[in-house]
Amino acid sequence: MDTDELSPQQRQVYDAIVNGPRGSGPQHFPLVDAAGHLQGPFGLMVEFPEIGGPLQALGSALRYRTALTDREREIAILTVARCTASPFERYAHEAAGRAAGLDESELSRLHAGTFVTTDAREAAVAMLTAWAVDQPTLTGIDRVTAQPLDRTAIAEVTALVGYYRLLAQLMGLFDIGAPAGPN
């Protein structure tokens, strides 16, 4: 959808995305294509502003205002990308993961589902993410609390997983893949 064709509600969502932290911070992947169209799930957020506005606000909060480290967040997102076979999330978040300090070997292991780390918090994030993707309802939270994550981190990882699963489902439904070319 061309930006000059946006309704006022769509323009509001578009502006929140491109002028918010996603557009003003470091760009690990192009947010918009050469024609100014938002890539990945962001175009859907603009197309459907009634749900897109709240989704982009939630995504911004999960990406920029949690206690998770950048590496922890990217480990969780890339685990969801693998579990949901989301090409855009893999494309976008491998670039973000590199910027967060994940090396090529770690990225390959995340993609293969064989990621291991000696960092106890990162291991707990990876375990909780895989568990949350496999279990539609999290039960037995006591199994997780023995790990080095507090209740806030557990809630943040679980919300992050749900958000990125939703994005993967939307992009799958509307056949949105990764852009061509390197990230």
JSON list of C-alpha atoms in Angstrom, two decimals:
[
{"chain": "A", "resi": 1, "resn": "MET", "atom": "CA", "xyz": [0.00, 0.00, 0.00]},
{"chain": "A", "resi": 2, "resn": "ASP", "atom": "CA", "xyz": [1.41, 3.39, -0.99]},
{"chain": "A", "resi": 3, "resn": "THR", "atom": "CA", "xyz": [1.91, 5.83, 1.84]},
{"chain": "A", "resi": 4, "resn": "ASP", "atom": "CA", "xyz": [-0.17, 8.50, 0.08]},
{"chain": "A", "resi": 5, "resn": "GLU", "atom": "CA", "xyz": [-3.15, 6.12, 0.12]},
{"chain": "A", "resi": 6, "resn": "LEU", "atom": "CA", "xyz": [-3.15, 5.55, 3.88]},
{"chain": "A", "resi": 7, "resn": "SER", "atom": "CA", "xyz": [-6.21, 6.40, 5.94]},
{"chain": "A", "resi": 8, "resn": "PRO", "atom": "CA", "xyz": [-5.63, 8.61, 9.00]},
{"chain": "A", "resi": 9, "resn": "GLN", "atom": "CA", "xyz": [-5.63, 5.51, 11.26]},
{"chain": "A", "resi": 10, "resn": "GLN", "atom": "CA", "xyz": [-3.19, 3.71, 8.98]},
{"chain": "A", "resi": 11, "resn": "ARG", "atom": "CA", "xyz": [-0.95, 6.79, 8.82]},
{"chain": "A", "resi": 12, "resn": "GLN", "atom": "CA", "xyz": [-0.90, 6.90, 12.63]},
{"chain": "A", "resi": 13, "resn": "VAL", "atom": "CA", "xyz": [0.32, 3.28, 12.82]},
{"chain": "A", "resi": 14, "resn": "TYR", "atom": "CA", "xyz": [2.83, 3.84, 10.00]},
{"chain": "A", "resi": 15, "resn": "ASP", "atom": "CA", "xyz": [4.23, 6.92, 11.74]},
{"chain": "A", "resi": 16, "resn": "ALA", "atom": "CA", "xyz": [4.44, 5.13, 15.10]},
{"chain": "A", "resi": 17, "resn": "ILE", "atom": "CA", "xyz": [6.51, 2.40, 13.45]},
{"chain": "A", "resi": 18, "resn": "VAL", "atom": "CA", "xyz": [8.88, 4.52, 11.35]},
{"chain": "A", "resi": 19, "resn": "ASN", "atom": "CA", "xyz": [9.24, 7.39, 13.84]},
{"chain": "A", "resi": 20, "resn": "GLY", "atom": "CA", "xyz": [9.36, 5.23, 16.97]},
{"chain": "A", "resi": 21, "resn": "PRO", "atom": "CA", "xyz": [12.30, 3.27, 18.36]},
{"chain": "A", "resi": 22, "resn": "ARG", "atom": "CA", "xyz": [12.29, 0.84, 15.40]},
{"chain": "A", "resi": 23, "resn": "GLY", "atom": "CA", "xyz": [12.91, 3.65, 12.93]},
{"chain": "A", "resi": 24, "resn": "SER", "atom": "CA", "xyz": [15.10, 5.88, 15.08]},
{"chain": "A", "resi": 25, "resn": "GLY", "atom": "CA", "xyz": [17.43, 3.23, 16.50]},
{"chain": "A", "resi": 26, "resn": "PRO", "atom": "CA", "xyz": [20.04, 1.11, 14.77]},
{"chain": "A", "resi": 27, "resn": "GLN", "atom": "CA", "xyz": [18.69, -0.53, 11.61]},
{"chain": "A", "resi": 28, "resn": "HIS", "atom": "CA", "xyz": [19.81, -4.17, 11.52]},
{"chain": "A", "resi": 29, "resn": "PHE", "atom": "CA", "xyz": [17.53, -4.82, 8.55]},
{"chain": "A", "resi": 30, "resn": "PRO", "atom": "CA", "xyz": [15.63, -2.41, 6.28]},
{"chain": "A", "resi": 31, "resn": "LEU", "atom": "CA", "xyz": [12.33, -1.40, 7.86]},
{"chain": "A", "resi": 32, "resn": "VAL", "atom": "CA", "xyz": [10.99, -0.11, 4.54]},
{"chain": "A", "resi": 33, "resn": "ASP", "atom": "CA", "xyz": [11.71, -1.13, 0.98]},
{"chain": "A", "resi": 34, "resn": "ALA", "atom": "CA", "xyz": [12.84, 1.25, -1.79]},
{"chain": "A", "resi": 35, "resn": "ALA", "atom": "CA", "xyz": [9.22, 2.32, -2.40]},
{"chain": "A", "resi": 36, "resn": "GLY", "atom": "CA", "xyz": [8.67, 3.18, 1.27]},
{"chain": "A", "resi": 37, "resn": "HIS", "atom": "CA", "xyz": [6.53, 0.11, 2.01]},
{"chain": "A", "resi": 38, "resn": "LEU", "atom": "CA", "xyz": [7.01, -1.43, 5.42]},
{"chain": "A", "resi": 39, "resn": "GLN", "atom": "CA", "xyz": [8.50, -4.91, 5.36]},
{"chain": "A", "resi": 40, "resn": "GLY", "atom": "CA", "xyz": [7.51, -8.03, 7.26]},
{"chain": "A", "resi": 41, "resn": "PRO", "atom": "CA", "xyz": [4.66, -7.78, 9.75]},
{"chain": "A", "resi": 42, "resn": "PHE", "atom": "CA", "xyz": [4.74, -3.99, 9.79]},
{"chain": "A", "resi": 43, "resn": "GLY", "atom": "CA", "xyz": [2.82, -3.65, 6.52]},
{"chain": "A", "resi": 44, "resn": "LEU", "atom": "CA", "xyz": [0.06, -5.81, 8.00]},
{"chain": "A", "resi": 45, "resn": "MET", "atom": "CA", "xyz": [-0.01, -3.65, 11.11]},
{"chain": "A", "resi": 46, "resn": "VAL", "atom": "CA", "xyz": [-0.65, -0.63, 8.90]},
{"chain": "A", "resi": 47, "resn": "GLU", "atom": "CA", "xyz": [-3.19, -2.46, 6.71]},
{"chain": "A", "resi": 48, "resn": "PHE", "atom": "CA", "xyz": [-5.22, -3.45, 9.76]},
{"chain": "A", "resi": 49, "resn": "PRO", "atom": "CA", "xyz": [-4.73, -0.46, 12.10]},
{"chain": "A", "resi": 50, "resn": "GLU", "atom": "CA", "xyz": [-7.34, -1.51, 14.66]},
{"chain": "A", "resi": 51, "resn": "ILE", "atom": "CA", "xyz": [-5.15, -4.45, 15.66]},
{"chain": "A", "resi": 52, "resn": "GLY", "atom": "CA", "xyz": [-1.92, -3.14, 14.13]},
{"chain": "A", "resi": 53, "resn": "GLY", "atom": "CA", "xyz": [-1.69, -0.14, 16.44]},
{"chain": "A", "resi": 54, "resn": "PRO", "atom": "CA", "xyz": [-1.84, -2.18, 19.64]},
{"chain": "A", "resi": 55, "resn": "LEU", "atom": "CA", "xyz": [0.41, -4.88, 18.11]},
{"chain": "A", "resi": 56, "resn": "GLN", "atom": "CA", "xyz": [3.12, -2.42, 17.18]},
{"chain": "A", "resi": 57, "resn": "ALA", "atom": "CA", "xyz": [2.93, -0.84, 20.65]},
{"chain": "A", "resi": 58, "resn": "LEU", "atom": "CA", "xyz": [3.26, -4.27, 22.30]},
{"chain": "A", "resi": 59, "resn": "GLY", "atom": "CA", "xyz": [6.15, -5.19, 20.01]},
{"chain": "A", "resi": 60, "resn": "SER", "atom": "CA", "xyz": [7.91, -1.94, 20.80]},
{"chain": "A", "resi": 61, "resn": "ALA", "atom": "CA", "xyz": [7.51, -2.54, 24.53]},
{"chain": "A", "resi": 62, "resn": "LEU", "atom": "CA", "xyz": [8.80, -6.11, 24.25]},
{"chain": "A", "resi": 63, "resn": "ARG", "atom": "CA", "xyz": [11.73, -5.08, 22.09]},
{"chain": "A", "resi": 64, "resn": "TYR", "atom": "CA", "xyz": [12.84, -1.92, 23.88]},
{"chain": "A", "resi": 65, "resn": "ARG", "atom": "CA", "xyz": [11.49, -1.89, 27.43]},
{"chain": "A", "resi": 66, "resn": "THR", "atom": "CA", "xyz": [12.07, -5.26, 29.06]},
{"chain": "A", "resi": 67, "resn": "ALA", "atom": "CA", "xyz": [14.76, -6.43, 31.45]},
{"chain": "A", "resi": 68, "resn": "LEU", "atom": "CA", "xyz": [16.00, -9.01, 28.92]},
{"chain": "A", "resi": 69, "resn": "THR", "atom": "CA", "xyz": [19.42, -8.44, 27.41]},
{"chain": "A", "resi": 70, "resn": "ASP", "atom": "CA", "xyz": [19.64, -8.02, 23.65]},
{"chain": "A", "resi": 71, "resn": "ARG", "atom": "CA", "xyz": [21.16, -11.50, 23.35]},
{"chain": "A", "resi": 72, "resn": "GLU", "atom": "CA", "xyz": [18.45, -13.09, 25.51]},
{"chain": "A", "resi": 73, "resn": "ARG", "atom": "CA", "xyz": [15.73, -11.42, 23.47]},
{"chain": "A", "resi": 74, "resn": "GLU", "atom": "CA", "xyz": [17.24, -12.48, 20.15]},
{"chain": "A", "resi": 75, "resn": "ILE", "atom": "CA", "xyz": [17.76, -16.06, 21.38]},
{"chain": "A", "resi": 76, "resn": "ALA", "atom": "CA", "xyz": [14.05, -16.19, 22.21]},
{"chain": "A", "resi": 77, "resn": "ILE", "atom": "CA", "xyz": [12.93, -14.62, 18.92]},
{"chain": "A", "resi": 78, "resn": "LEU", "atom": "CA", "xyz": [15.16, -16.85, 16.81]},
{"chain": "A", "resi": 79, "resn": "THR", "atom": "CA", "xyz": [13.86, -19.91, 18.68]},
{"chain": "A", "resi": 80, "resn": "VAL", "atom": "CA", "xyz": [10.31, -18.85, 17.84]},
{"chain": "A", "resi": 81, "resn": "ALA", "atom": "CA", "xyz": [11.38, -18.22, 14.22]},
{"chain": "A", "resi": 82, "resn": "ARG", "atom": "CA", "xyz": [12.70, -21.78, 14.01]},
{"chain": "A", "resi": 83, "resn": "CYS", "atom": "CA", "xyz": [9.69, -23.36, 15.70]},
{"chain": "A", "resi": 84, "resn": "THR", "atom": "CA", "xyz": [7.25, -21.48, 13.47]},
{"chain": "A", "resi": 85, "resn": "ALA", "atom": "CA", "xyz": [9.37, -21.69, 10.29]},
{"chain": "A", "resi": 86, "resn": "SER", "atom": "CA", "xyz": [9.08, -17.91, 9.88]},
{"chain": "A", "resi": 87, "resn": "PRO", "atom": "CA", "xyz": [11.46, -16.76, 7.13]},
{"chain": "A", "resi": 88, "resn": "PHE", "atom": "CA", "xyz": [11.04, -13.05, 7.87]},
{"chain": "A", "resi": 89, "resn": "GLU", "atom": "CA", "xyz": [11.68, -13.42, 11.58]},
{"chain": "A", "resi": 90, "resn": "ARG", "atom": "CA", "xyz": [14.78, -15.49, 10.86]},
{"chain": "A", "resi": 91, "resn": "TYR", "atom": "CA", "xyz": [15.99, -12.93, 8.29]},
{"chain": "A", "resi": 92, "resn": "ALA", "atom": "CA", "xyz": [15.36, -9.91, 10.50]},
{"chain": "A", "resi": 93, "resn": "HIS", "atom": "CA", "xyz": [16.48, -11.35, 13.80]},
{"chain": "A", "resi": 94, "resn": "GLU", "atom": "CA", "xyz": [19.62, -13.08, 12.60]},
{"chain": "A", "resi": 95, "resn": "ALA", "atom": "CA", "xyz": [20.78, -9.55, 11.71]},
{"chain": "A", "resi": 96, "resn": "ALA", "atom": "CA", "xyz": [19.64, -8.25, 15.10]},
{"chain": "A", "resi": 97, "resn": "GLY", "atom": "CA", "xyz": [21.22, -11.27, 16.77]},
{"chain": "A", "resi": 98, "resn": "ARG", "atom": "CA", "xyz": [24.58, -10.54, 15.15]},
{"chain": "A", "resi": 99, "resn": "ALA", "atom": "CA", "xyz": [24.35, -6.98, 16.45]},
{"chain": "A", "resi": 100, "resn": "ALA", "atom": "CA", "xyz": [23.55, -8.38, 19.90]},
{"chain": "A", "resi": 101, "resn": "GLY", "atom": "CA", "xyz": [26.71, -10.49, 19.84]},
{"chain": "A", "resi": 102, "resn": "LEU", "atom": "CA", "xyz": [25.51, -13.88, 18.59]},
{"chain": "A", "resi": 103, "resn": "ASP", "atom": "CA", "xyz": [28.14, -15.44, 16.34]},
{"chain": "A", "resi": 104, "resn": "GLU", "atom": "CA", "xyz": [27.52, -17.48, 13.20]},
{"chain": "A", "resi": 105, "resn": "SER", "atom": "CA", "xyz": [27.91, -20.77, 15.05]},
{"chain": "A", "resi": 106, "resn": "GLU", "atom": "CA", "xyz": [25.31, -19.74, 17.63]},
{"chain": "A", "resi": 107, "resn": "LEU", "atom": "CA", "xyz": [22.95, -18.55, 14.88]},
{"chain": "A", "resi": 108, "resn": "SER", "atom": "CA", "xyz": [23.34, -21.88, 13.07]},
{"chain": "A", "resi": 109, "resn": "ARG", "atom": "CA", "xyz": [22.64, -23.81, 16.27]},
{"chain": "A", "resi": 110, "resn": "LEU", "atom": "CA", "xyz": [19.56, -21.66, 16.99]},
{"chain": "A", "resi": 111, "resn": "HIS", "atom": "CA", "xyz": [18.30, -22.43, 13.48]},
{"chain": "A", "resi": 112, "resn": "ALA", "atom": "CA", "xyz": [18.98, -26.15, 13.91]},
{"chain": "A", "resi": 113, "resn": "GLY", "atom": "CA", "xyz": [17.43, -26.32, 17.38]},
{"chain": "A", "resi": 114, "resn": "THR", "atom": "CA", "xyz": [20.73, -27.35, 18.97]},
{"chain": "A", "resi": 115, "resn": "PHE", "atom": "CA", "xyz": [21.63, -24.09, 20.71]},
{"chain": "A", "resi": 116, "resn": "VAL", "atom": "CA", "xyz": [23.58, -24.43, 23.95]},
{"chain": "A", "resi": 117, "resn": "THR", "atom": "CA", "xyz": [25.26, -21.81, 26.07]},
{"chain": "A", "resi": 118, "resn": "THR", "atom": "CA", "xyz": [27.17, -21.70, 29.31]},
{"chain": "A", "resi": 119, "resn": "ASP", "atom": "CA", "xyz": [25.31, -18.53, 30.35]},
{"chain": "A", "resi": 120, "resn": "ALA", "atom": "CA", "xyz": [22.64, -19.70, 32.80]},
{"chain": "A", "resi": 121, "resn": "ARG", "atom": "CA", "xyz": [20.14, -16.91, 32.00]},
{"chain": "A", "resi": 122, "resn": "GLU", "atom": "CA", "xyz": [20.48, -17.43, 28.23]},
{"chain": "A", "resi": 123, "resn": "ALA", "atom": "CA", "xyz": [20.02, -21.18, 28.70]},
{"chain": "A", "resi": 124, "resn": "ALA", "atom": "CA", "xyz": [16.90, -20.53, 30.79]},
{"chain": "A", "resi": 125, "resn": "VAL", "atom": "CA", "xyz": [15.51, -18.15, 28.15]},
{"chain": "A", "resi": 126, "resn": "ALA", "atom": "CA", "xyz": [16.10, -20.73, 25.40]},
{"chain": "A", "resi": 127, "resn": "MET", "atom": "CA", "xyz": [14.51, -23.50, 27.50]},
{"chain": "A", "resi": 128, "resn": "LEU", "atom": "CA", "xyz": [11.50, -21.38, 28.46]},
{"chain": "A", "resi": 129, "resn": "THR", "atom": "CA", "xyz": [11.00, -20.24, 24.86]},
{"chain": "A", "resi": 130, "resn": "ALA", "atom": "CA", "xyz": [11.05, -23.77, 23.48]},
{"chain": "A", "resi": 131, "resn": "TRP", "atom": "CA", "xyz": [8.70, -24.87, 26.25]},
{"chain": "A", "resi": 132, "resn": "ALA", "atom": "CA", "xyz": [6.30, -21.96, 25.60]},
{"chain": "A", "resi": 133, "resn": "VAL", "atom": "CA", "xyz": [6.20, -22.71, 21.87]},
{"chain": "A", "resi": 134, "resn": "ASP", "atom": "CA", "xyz": [5.54, -26.41, 22.46]},
{"chain": "A", "resi": 135, "resn": "GLN", "atom": "CA", "xyz": [3.04, -25.94, 25.30]},
{"chain": "A", "resi": 136, "resn": "PRO", "atom": "CA", "xyz": [0.02, -23.77, 24.44]},
{"chain": "A", "resi": 137, "resn": "THR", "atom": "CA", "xyz": [-0.50, -23.13, 28.16]},
{"chain": "A", "resi": 138, "resn": "LEU", "atom": "CA", "xyz": [2.35, -22.75, 30.54]},
{"chain": "A", "resi": 139, "resn": "THR", "atom": "CA", "xyz": [1.80, -24.91, 33.59]},
{"chain": "A", "resi": 140, "resn": "GLY", "atom": "CA", "xyz": [4.25, -25.94, 36.24]},
{"chain": "A", "resi": 141, "resn": "ILE", "atom": "CA", "xyz": [5.97, -22.55, 36.36]},
{"chain": "A", "resi": 142, "resn": "ASP", "atom": "CA", "xyz": [7.92, -23.90, 39.35]},
{"chain": "A", "resi": 143, "resn": "ARG", "atom": "CA", "xyz": [10.07, -25.89, 36.91]},
{"chain": "A", "resi": 144, "resn": "VAL", "atom": "CA", "xyz": [11.19, -22.61, 35.40]},
{"chain": "A", "resi": 145, "resn": "THR", "atom": "CA", "xyz": [11.61, -20.59, 38.58]},
{"chain": "A", "resi": 146, "resn": "ALA", "atom": "CA", "xyz": [14.45, -22.85, 39.63]},
{"chain": "A", "resi": 147, "resn": "GLN", "atom": "CA", "xyz": [16.36, -21.31, 36.74]},
{"chain": "A", "resi": 148, "resn": "PRO", "atom": "CA", "xyz": [18.05, -17.91, 37.06]},
{"chain": "A", "resi": 149, "resn": "LEU", "atom": "CA", "xyz": [15.01, -16.00, 35.75]},
{"chain": "A", "resi": 150, "resn": "ASP", "atom": "CA", "xyz": [12.80, -13.99, 38.06]},
{"chain": "A", "resi": 151, "resn": "ARG", "atom": "CA", "xyz": [9.04, -13.75, 37.62]},
{"chain": "A", "resi": 152, "resn": "THR", "atom": "CA", "xyz": [9.38, -10.57, 35.54]},
{"chain": "A", "resi": 153, "resn": "ALA", "atom": "CA", "xyz": [11.77, -12.22, 33.07]},
{"chain": "A", "resi": 154, "resn": "ILE", "atom": "CA", "xyz": [9.52, -15.29, 32.86]},
{"chain": "A", "resi": 155, "resn": "ALA", "atom": "CA", "xyz": [6.53, -13.07, 32.04]},
{"chain": "A", "resi": 156, "resn": "GLU", "atom": "CA", "xyz": [8.56, -11.06, 29.51]},
{"chain": "A", "resi": 157, "resn": "VAL", "atom": "CA", "xyz": [9.85, -14.14, 27.70]},
{"chain": "A", "resi": 158, "resn": "THR", "atom": "CA", "xyz": [6.37, -15.67, 27.62]},
{"chain": "A", "resi": 159, "resn": "ALA", "atom": "CA", "xyz": [4.84, -12.47, 26.23]},
{"chain": "A", "resi": 160, "resn": "LEU", "atom": "CA", "xyz": [7.67, -12.20, 23.68]},
{"chain": "A", "resi": 161, "resn": "VAL", "atom": "CA", "xyz": [7.02, -15.78, 22.54]},
{"chain": "A", "resi": 162, "resn": "GLY", "atom": "CA", "xyz": [3.29, -15.13, 22.13]},
{"chain": "A", "resi": 163, "resn": "TYR", "atom": "CA", "xyz": [3.88, -11.91, 20.21]},
{"chain": "A", "resi": 164, "resn": "TYR", "atom": "CA", "xyz": [6.37, -13.43, 17.76]},
{"chain": "A", "resi": 165, "resn": "ARG", "atom": "CA", "xyz": [4.21, -16.54, 17.30]},
{"chain": "A", "resi": 166, "resn": "LEU", "atom": "CA", "xyz": [1.33, -14.25, 16.38]},
{"chain": "A", "resi": 167, "resn": "LEU", "atom": "CA", "xyz": [3.48, -12.34, 13.90]},
{"chain": "A", "resi": 168, "resn": "ALA", "atom": "CA", "xyz": [4.69, -15.60, 12.35]},
{"chain": "A", "resi": 169, "resn": "GLN", "atom": "CA", "xyz": [1.10, -16.81, 11.97]},
{"chain": "A", "resi": 170, "resn": "LEU", "atom": "CA", "xyz": [-0.02, -13.55, 10.36]},
{"chain": "A", "resi": 171, "resn": "MET", "atom": "CA", "xyz": [2.91, -13.49, 7.95]},
{"chain": "A", "resi": 172, "resn": "GLY", "atom": "CA", "xyz": [2.32, -17.15, 7.08]},
{"chain": "A", "resi": 173, "resn": "LEU", "atom": "CA", "xyz": [-1.37, -16.51, 6.43]},
{"chain": "A", "resi": 174, "resn": "PHE", "atom": "CA", "xyz": [-0.63, -13.53, 4.19]},
{"chain": "A", "resi": 175, "resn": "ASP", "atom": "CA", "xyz": [2.41, -15.21, 2.57]},
{"chain": "A", "resi": 176, "resn": "ILE", "atom": "CA", "xyz": [4.97, -12.68, 3.74]},
{"chain": "A", "resi": 177, "resn": "GLY", "atom": "CA", "xyz": [8.47, -14.05, 3.56]},
{"chain": "A", "resi": 178, "resn": "ALA", "atom": "CA", "xyz": [11.92, -12.60, 3.84]},
{"chain": "A", "resi": 179, "resn": "PRO", "atom": "CA", "xyz": [13.03, -9.99, 1.33]},
{"chain": "A", "resi": 180, "resn": "ALA", "atom": "CA", "xyz": [15.48, -11.09, -1.33]},
{"chain": "A", "resi": 181, "resn": "GLY", "atom": "CA", "xyz": [19.13, -10.36, -0.70]},
{"chain": "A", "resi": 182, "resn": "PRO", "atom": "CA", "xyz": [21.42, -10.36, 2.30]},
{"chain": "A", "resi": 183, "resn": "ASN", "atom": "CA", "xyz": [20.37, -9.05, 5.69]}
]
